[in-house]
PDB file of C-alpha atoms and ligand atoms in Angstrom:
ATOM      1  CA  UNK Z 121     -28.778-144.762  22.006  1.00 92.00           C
ATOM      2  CA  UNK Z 122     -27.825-142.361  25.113  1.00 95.00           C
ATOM      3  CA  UNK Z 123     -28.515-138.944  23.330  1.00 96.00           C
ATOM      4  CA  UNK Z 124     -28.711-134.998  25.254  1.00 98.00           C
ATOM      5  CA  UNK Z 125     -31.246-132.738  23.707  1.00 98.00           C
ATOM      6  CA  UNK Z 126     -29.561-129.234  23.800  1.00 98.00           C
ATOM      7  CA  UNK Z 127     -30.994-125.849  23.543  1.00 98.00           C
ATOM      8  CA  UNK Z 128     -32.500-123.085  24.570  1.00 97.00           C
ATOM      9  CA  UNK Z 129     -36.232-123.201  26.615  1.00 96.00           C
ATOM     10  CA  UNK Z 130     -38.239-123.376  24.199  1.00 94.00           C
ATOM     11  CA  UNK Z 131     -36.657-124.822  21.686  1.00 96.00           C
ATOM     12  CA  UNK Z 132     -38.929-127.574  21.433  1.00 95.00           C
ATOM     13  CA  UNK Z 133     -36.723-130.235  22.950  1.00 96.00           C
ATOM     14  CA  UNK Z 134     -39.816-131.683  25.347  1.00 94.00           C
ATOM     15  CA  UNK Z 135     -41.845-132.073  21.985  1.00 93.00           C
ATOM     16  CA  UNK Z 136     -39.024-133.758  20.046  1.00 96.00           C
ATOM     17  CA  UNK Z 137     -38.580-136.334  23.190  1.00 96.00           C
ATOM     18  CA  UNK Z 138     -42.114-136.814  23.216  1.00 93.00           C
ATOM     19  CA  UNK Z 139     -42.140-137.555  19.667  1.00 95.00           C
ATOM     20  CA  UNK Z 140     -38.819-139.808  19.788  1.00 95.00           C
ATOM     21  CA  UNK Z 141     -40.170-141.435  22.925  1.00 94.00           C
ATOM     22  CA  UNK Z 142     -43.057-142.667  20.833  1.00 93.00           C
ATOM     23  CA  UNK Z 143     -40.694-143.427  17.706  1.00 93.00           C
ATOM     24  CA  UNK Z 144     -37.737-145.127  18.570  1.00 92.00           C
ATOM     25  CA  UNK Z 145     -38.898-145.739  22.419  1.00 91.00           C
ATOM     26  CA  UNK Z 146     -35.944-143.956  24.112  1.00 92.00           C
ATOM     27  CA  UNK Z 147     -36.639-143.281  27.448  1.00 93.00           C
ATOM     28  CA  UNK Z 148     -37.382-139.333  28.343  1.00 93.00           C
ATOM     29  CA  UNK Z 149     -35.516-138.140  31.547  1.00 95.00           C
ATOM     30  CA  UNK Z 150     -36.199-134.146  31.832  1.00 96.00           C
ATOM     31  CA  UNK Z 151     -34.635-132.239  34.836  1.00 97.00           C
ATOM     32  CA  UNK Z 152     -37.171-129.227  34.345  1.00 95.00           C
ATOM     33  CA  UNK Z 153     -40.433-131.970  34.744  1.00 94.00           C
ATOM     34  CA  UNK Z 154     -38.763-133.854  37.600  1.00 95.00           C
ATOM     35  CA  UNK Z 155     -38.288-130.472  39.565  1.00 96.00           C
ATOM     36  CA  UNK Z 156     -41.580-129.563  38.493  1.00 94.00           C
ATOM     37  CA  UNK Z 157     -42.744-133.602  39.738  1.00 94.00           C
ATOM     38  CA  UNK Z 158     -40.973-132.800  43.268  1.00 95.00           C
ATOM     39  CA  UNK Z 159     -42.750-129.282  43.599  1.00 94.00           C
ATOM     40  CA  UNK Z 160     -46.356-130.797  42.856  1.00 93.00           C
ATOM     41  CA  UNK Z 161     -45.640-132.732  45.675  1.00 96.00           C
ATOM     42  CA  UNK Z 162     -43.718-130.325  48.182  1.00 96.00           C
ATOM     43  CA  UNK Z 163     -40.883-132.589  48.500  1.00 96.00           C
ATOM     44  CA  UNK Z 164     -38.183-130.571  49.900  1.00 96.00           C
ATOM     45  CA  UNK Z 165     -36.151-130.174  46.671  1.00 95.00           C
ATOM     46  CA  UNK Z 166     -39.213-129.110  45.114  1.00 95.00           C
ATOM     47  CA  UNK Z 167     -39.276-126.585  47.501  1.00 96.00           C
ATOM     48  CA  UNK Z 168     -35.580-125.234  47.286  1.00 96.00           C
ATOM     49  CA  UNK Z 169     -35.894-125.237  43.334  1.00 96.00           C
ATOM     50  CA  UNK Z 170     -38.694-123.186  43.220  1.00 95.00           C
ATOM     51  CA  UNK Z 171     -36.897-120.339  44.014  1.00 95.00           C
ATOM     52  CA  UNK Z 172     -34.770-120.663  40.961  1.00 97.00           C
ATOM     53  CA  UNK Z 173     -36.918-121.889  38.670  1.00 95.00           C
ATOM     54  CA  UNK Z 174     -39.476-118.866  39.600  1.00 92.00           C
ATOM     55  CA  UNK Z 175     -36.602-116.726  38.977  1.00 92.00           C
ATOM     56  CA  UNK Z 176     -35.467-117.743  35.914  1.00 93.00           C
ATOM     57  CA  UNK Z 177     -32.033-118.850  37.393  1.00 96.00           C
ATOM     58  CA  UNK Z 178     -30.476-122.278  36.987  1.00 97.00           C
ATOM     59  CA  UNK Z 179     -30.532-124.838  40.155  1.00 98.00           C
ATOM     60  CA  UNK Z 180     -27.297-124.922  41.806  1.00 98.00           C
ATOM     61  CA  UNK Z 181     -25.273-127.870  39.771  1.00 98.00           C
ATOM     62  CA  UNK Z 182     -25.217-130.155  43.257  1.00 96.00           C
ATOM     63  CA  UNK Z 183     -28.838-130.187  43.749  1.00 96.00           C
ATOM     64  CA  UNK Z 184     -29.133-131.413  39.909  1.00 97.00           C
ATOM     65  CA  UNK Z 185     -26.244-133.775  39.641  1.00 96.00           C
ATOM     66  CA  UNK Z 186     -27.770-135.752  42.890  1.00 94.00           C
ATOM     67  CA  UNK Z 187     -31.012-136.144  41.445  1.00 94.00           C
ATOM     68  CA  UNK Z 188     -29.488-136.632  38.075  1.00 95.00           C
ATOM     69  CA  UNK Z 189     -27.308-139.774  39.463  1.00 93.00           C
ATOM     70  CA  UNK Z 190     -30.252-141.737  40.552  1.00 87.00           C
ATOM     71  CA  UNK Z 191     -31.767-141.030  37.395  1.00 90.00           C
ATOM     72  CA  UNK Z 192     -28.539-142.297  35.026  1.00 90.00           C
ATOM     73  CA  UNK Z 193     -27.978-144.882  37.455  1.00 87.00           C
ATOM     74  CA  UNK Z 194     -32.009-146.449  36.068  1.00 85.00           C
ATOM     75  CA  UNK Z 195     -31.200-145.602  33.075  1.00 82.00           C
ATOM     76  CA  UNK Z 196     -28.150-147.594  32.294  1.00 76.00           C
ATOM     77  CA  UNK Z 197     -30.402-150.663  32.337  1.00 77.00           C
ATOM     78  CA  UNK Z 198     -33.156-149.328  29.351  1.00 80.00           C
ATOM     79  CA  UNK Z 199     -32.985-149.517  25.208  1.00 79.00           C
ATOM     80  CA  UNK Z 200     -31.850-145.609  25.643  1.00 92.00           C
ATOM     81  CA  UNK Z 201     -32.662-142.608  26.410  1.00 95.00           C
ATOM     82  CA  UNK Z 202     -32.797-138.973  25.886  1.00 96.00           C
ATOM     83  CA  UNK Z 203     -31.784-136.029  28.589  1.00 97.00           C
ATOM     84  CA  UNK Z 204     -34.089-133.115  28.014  1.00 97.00           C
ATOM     85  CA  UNK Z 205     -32.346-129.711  30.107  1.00 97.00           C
ATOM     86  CA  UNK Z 206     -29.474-131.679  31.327  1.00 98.00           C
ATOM     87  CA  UNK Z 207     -26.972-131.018  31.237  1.00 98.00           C
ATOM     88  CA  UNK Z 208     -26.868-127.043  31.420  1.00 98.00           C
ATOM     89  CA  UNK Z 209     -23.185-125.665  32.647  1.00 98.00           C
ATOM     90  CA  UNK Z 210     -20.262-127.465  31.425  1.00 98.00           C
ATOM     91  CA  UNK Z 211     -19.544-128.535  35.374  1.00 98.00           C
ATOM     92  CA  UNK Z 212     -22.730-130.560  34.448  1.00 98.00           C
ATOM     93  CA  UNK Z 213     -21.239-131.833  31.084  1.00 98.00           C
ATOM     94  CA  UNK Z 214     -18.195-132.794  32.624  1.00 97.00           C
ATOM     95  CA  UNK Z 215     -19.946-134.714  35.236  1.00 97.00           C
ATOM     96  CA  UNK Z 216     -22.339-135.845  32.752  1.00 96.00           C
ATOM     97  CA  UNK Z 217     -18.984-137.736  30.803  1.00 95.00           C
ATOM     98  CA  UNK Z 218     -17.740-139.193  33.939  1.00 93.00           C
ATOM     99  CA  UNK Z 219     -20.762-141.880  34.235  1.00 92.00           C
ATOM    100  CA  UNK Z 220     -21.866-142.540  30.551  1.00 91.00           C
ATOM    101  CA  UNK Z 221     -20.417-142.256  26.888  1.00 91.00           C
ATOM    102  CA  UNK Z 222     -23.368-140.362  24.862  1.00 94.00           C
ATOM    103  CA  UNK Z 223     -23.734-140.880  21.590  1.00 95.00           C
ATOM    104  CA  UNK Z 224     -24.943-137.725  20.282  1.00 96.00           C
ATOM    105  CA  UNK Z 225     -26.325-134.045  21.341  1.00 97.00           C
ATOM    106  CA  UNK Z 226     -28.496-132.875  19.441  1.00 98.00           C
ATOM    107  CA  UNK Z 227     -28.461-129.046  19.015  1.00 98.00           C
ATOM    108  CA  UNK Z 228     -32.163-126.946  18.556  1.00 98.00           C
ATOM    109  CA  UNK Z 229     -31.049-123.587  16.898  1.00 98.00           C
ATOM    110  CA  UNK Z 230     -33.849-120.828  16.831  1.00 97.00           C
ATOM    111  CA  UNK Z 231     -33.283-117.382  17.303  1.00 97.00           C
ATOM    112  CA  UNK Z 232     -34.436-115.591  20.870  1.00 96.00           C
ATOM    113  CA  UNK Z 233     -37.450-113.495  19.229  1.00 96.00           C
ATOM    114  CA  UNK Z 234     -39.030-116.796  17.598  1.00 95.00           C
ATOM    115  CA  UNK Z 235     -38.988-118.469  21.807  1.00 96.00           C
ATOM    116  CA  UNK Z 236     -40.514-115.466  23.308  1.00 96.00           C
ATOM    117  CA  UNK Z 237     -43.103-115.816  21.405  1.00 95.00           C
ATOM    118  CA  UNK Z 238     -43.250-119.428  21.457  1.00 94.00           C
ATOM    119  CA  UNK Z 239     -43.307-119.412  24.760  1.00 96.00           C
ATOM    120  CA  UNK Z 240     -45.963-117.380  25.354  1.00 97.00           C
ATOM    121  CA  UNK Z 241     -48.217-118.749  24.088  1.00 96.00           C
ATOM    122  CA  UNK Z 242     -47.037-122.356  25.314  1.00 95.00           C
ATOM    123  CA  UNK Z 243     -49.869-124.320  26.979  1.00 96.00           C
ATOM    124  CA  UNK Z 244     -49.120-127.759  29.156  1.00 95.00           C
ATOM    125  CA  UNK Z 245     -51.667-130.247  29.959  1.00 96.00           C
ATOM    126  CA  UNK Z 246     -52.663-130.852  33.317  1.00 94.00           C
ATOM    127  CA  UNK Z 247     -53.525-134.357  32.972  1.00 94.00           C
ATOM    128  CA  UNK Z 248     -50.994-135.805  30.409  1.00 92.00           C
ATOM    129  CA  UNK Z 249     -48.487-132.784  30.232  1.00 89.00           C
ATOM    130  CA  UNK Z 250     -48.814-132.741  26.449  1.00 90.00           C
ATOM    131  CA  UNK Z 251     -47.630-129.027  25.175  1.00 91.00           C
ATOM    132  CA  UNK Z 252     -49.860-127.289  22.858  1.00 93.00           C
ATOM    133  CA  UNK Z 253     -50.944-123.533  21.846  1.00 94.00           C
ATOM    134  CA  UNK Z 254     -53.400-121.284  23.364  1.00 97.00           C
ATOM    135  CA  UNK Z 255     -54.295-119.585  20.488  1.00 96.00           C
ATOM    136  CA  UNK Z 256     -54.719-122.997  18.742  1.00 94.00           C
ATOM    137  CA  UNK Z 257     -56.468-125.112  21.557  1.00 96.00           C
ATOM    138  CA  UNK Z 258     -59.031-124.205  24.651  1.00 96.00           C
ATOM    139  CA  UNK Z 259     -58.516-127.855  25.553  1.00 97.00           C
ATOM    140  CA  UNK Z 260     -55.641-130.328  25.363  1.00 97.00           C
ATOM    141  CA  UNK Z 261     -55.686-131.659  22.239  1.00 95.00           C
ATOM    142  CA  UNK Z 262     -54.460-135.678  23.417  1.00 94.00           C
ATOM    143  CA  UNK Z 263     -56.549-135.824  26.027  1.00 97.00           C
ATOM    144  CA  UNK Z 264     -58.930-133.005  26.686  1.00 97.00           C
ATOM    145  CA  UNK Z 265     -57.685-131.802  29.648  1.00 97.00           C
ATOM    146  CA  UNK Z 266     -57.007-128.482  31.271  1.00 98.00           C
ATOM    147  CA  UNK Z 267     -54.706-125.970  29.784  1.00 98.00           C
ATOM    148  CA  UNK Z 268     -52.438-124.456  31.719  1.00 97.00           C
ATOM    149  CA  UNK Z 269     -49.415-122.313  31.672  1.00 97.00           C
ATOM    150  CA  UNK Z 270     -46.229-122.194  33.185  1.00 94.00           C
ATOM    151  CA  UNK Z 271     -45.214-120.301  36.112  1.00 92.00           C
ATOM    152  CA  UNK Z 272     -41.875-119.001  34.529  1.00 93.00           C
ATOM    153  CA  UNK Z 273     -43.562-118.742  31.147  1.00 95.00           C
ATOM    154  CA  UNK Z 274     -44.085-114.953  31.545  1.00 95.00           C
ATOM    155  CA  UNK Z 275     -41.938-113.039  29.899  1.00 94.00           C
ATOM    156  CA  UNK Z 276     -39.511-111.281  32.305  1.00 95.00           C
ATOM    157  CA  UNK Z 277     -38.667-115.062  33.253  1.00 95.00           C
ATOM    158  CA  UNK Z 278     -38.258-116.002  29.558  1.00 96.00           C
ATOM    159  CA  UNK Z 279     -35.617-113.044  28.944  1.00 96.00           C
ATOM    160  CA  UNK Z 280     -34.059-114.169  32.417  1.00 96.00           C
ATOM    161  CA  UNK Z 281     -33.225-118.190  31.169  1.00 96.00           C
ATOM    162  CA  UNK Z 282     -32.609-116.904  27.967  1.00 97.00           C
ATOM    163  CA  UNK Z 283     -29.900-115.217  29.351  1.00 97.00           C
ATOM    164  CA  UNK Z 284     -28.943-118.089  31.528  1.00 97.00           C
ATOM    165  CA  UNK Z 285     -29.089-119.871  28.600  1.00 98.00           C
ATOM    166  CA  UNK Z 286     -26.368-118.035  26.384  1.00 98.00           C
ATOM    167  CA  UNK Z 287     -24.188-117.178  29.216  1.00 98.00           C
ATOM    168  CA  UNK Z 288     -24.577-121.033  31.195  1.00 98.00           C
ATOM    169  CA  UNK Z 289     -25.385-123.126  28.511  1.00 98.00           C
ATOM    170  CA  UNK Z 290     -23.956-121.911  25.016  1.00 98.00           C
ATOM    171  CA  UNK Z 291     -20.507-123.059  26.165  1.00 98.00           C
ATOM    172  CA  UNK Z 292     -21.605-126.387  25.625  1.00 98.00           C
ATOM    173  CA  UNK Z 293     -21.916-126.032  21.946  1.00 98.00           C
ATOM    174  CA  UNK Z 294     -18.008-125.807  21.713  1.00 98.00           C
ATOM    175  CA  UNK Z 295     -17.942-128.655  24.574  1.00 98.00           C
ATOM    176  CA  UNK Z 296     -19.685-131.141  22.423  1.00 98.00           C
ATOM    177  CA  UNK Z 297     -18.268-130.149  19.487  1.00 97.00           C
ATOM    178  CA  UNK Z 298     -14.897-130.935  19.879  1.00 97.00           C
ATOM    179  CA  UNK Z 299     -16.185-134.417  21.016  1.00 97.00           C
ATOM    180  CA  UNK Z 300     -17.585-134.720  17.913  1.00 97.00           C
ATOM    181  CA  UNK Z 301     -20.774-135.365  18.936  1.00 97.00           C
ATOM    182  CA  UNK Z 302     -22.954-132.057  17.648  1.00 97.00           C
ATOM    183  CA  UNK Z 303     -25.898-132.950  15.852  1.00 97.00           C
ATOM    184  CA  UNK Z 304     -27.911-129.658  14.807  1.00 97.00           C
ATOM    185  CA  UNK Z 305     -30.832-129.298  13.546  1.00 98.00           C
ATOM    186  CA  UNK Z 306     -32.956-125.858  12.423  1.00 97.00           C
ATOM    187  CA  UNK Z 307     -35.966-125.300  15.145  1.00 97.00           C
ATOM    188  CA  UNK Z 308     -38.367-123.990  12.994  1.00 95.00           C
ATOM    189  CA  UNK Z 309     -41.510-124.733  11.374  1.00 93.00           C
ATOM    190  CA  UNK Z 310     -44.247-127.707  12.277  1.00 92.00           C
ATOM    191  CA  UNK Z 311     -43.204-129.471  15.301  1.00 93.00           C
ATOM    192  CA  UNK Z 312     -43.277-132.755  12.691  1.00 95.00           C
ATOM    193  CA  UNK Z 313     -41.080-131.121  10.149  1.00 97.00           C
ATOM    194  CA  UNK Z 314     -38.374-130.569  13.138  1.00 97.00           C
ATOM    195  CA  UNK Z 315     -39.207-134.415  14.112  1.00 97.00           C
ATOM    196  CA  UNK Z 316     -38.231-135.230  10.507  1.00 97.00           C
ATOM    197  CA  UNK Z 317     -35.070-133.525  10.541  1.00 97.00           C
ATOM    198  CA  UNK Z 318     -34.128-135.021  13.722  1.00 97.00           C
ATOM    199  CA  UNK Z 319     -34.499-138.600  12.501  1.00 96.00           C
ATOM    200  CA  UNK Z 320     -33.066-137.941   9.433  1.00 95.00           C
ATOM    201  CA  UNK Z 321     -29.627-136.952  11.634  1.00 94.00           C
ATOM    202  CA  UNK Z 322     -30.011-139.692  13.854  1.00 93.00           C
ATOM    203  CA  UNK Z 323     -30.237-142.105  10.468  1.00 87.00           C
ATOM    204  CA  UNK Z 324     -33.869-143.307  11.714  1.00 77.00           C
ATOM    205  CA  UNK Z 325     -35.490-141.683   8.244  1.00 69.00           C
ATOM    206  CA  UNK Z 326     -39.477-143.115   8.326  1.00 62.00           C
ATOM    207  CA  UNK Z 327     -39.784-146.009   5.625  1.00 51.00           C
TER     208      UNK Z 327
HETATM  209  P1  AMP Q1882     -37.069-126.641  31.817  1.00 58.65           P
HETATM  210  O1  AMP Q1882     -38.385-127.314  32.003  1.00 58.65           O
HETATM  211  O2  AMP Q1882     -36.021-127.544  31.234  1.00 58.65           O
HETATM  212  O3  AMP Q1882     -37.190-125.333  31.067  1.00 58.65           O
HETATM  213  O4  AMP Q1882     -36.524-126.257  33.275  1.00 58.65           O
HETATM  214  C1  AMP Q1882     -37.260-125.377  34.119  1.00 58.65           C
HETATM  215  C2  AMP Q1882     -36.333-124.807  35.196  1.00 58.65           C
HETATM  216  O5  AMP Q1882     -35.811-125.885  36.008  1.00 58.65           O
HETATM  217  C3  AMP Q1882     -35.096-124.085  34.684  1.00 58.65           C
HETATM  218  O6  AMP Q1882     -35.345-122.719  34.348  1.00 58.65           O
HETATM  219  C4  AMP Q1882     -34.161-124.207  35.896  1.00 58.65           C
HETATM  220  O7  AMP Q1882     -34.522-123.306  36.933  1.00 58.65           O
HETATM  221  C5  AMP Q1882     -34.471-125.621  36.397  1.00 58.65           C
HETATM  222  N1  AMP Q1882     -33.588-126.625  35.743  1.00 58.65           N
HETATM  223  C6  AMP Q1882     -33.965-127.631  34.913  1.00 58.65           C
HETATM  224  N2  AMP Q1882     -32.892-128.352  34.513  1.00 58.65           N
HETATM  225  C7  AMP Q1882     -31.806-127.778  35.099  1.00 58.65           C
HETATM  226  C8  AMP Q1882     -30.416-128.055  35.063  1.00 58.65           C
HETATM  227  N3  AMP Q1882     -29.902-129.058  34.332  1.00 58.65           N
HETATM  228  N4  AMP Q1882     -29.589-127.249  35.793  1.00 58.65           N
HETATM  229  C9  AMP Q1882     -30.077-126.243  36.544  1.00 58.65           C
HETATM  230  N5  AMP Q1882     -31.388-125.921  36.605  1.00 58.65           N
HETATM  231  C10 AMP Q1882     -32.257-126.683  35.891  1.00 58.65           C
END
C-alpha cells in the first residue's frame, strides 16, 4: 500500500504513521524528520533547510524532490509505505506521480485554532522522537526520555506554515481528488479514535 498522509502541521499525521507503522507495518518516510535527521548532523542540506524551516517557509521543491528520489527509489522494494509532509506544492505532486502510482491520500481536516493550540503544547522525545503533551507528561511517556520542543513550534512560525499550508498545500486537495484518491478523515479527538477512523477508510477495521 503506497499511501501520502496530507494535512496541515499538526494535524497529527506523524502520530497516525507511527500508529500505522506499528499496525499494518508500512514503512514511515517523513520529509520534516529527515531535514530535521540532516540538521542534527550539520550535513549541508541540513544546513540550507534550516533557514526555511526556522522560518516557517517551505524548502525549495529541488532540494526536496532530490532527497525525496533516493528515498522512493528504497522504498519501491518494502510491503509499503506512508509519506508524511510530502508532497507539499502540486510541482511536488506532479513529480510525486511520475515515479509511483499511490493508492490513497489520506486527508487530516482540523480547523487552524484546534493546531495552534495543539501545537503548542506539542512535546518530541529526544531519544525515540515519540510526540506527546507538556501539560500531560514531564517525561516521554515510551521511553522516559527528555521532552523537548520544536524550534518552529512557537507560534509566529505556526501562523507562518499554516499559511504556507493553505496557500502551498490546499491545492492538493482538488489534485487528489480528481484522481480519486481522497481519503478524509475528521482530526479530532484521542489520537486512537483518529487511528480508528483511519483504518476503518483504509478497510483494515481491528478484528
Ligand atoms: P514537518 O515536520 O513536516 O512539519 O516539516 C518541518 C519543516 O520542514 C516544514 O515547515 C518545511 O520547512 C520543511 N519541509 C518538510 N517537508 C517539506 C516539503 N515536502 N516541502 C518543502 N518543505 C518541507
Amino acid at each position: 500500500m503506497k499511501l501520502v498522509l496530507l494535512g496541515a502541521p499538526g494535524a497529527g499525521k506523524g502520530t497516525q504513521a507511527a500508529l500505522l507503522k506499528k499496525e499494518i507495518g508500512l514503512d514511515h518516510i517523513s520529509t520534516g524528520d529527515l531535514f530535521r535527521h540532516n540538521l542534527k548532523n550539520s550535513t549541508p542540506l541540513g544546513l540550507e533547510a534550516k533557514k526555511y524551516m526556522d522560518a516557517g517557509q517551505l524548502v525549495p521543491d529541488e532540494i526536496v524532490m532530490n532527497m525525496v528520489s533516493e528515498k522512493l527509489a528504497d522504498a519501491e522494494n518494502t510491503e509499503g509505505f506512508m509519506l508524511d509532509g510530502f508532497p507539499r506544492t502540486v510541482a511536488q505532486a506532479e513529480f510525486l506521480d511520475s515515479k509511483i502510482n499511490l493508492d490513497g491520500v489520506v486527508l487530516f481536516n482540523i480547523s487552524d485554532e484546534e493546531i495552534v493550540t495543539r501545537l503548542m503544547d506539542r512535546a518530541v522525545c529526544r531519544s525515540c522522537g515519540s510526540v506527546t503533551q507538556f501539560s500531560s507528561h514531564e517525561k516521554c511517556p515510551d521511553c522516559g526520555g527528555e521532552l523537548y520542543r520544536r524550534d518552529d513550534d512557537n507560534e509566529q512560525t505556526i501562523r507562518s506554515r499554516l499559511k504556507v499550508f493553505h496557500e502551498q498545500t490546499e491545492p492538493l486537495i482538488d489534485f487528489y481528488r480528481t484522481k480519486n484518491l481522497l481519503l478524509e478523515v475528521q482530526a479530532t479527538g484521542k489520537p486512537e479514535e483518529i487511528f480508528a477512523r483511519v483504518l476503518s477508510l483504509l478497510n483494515h477495521d481491528k478484528n
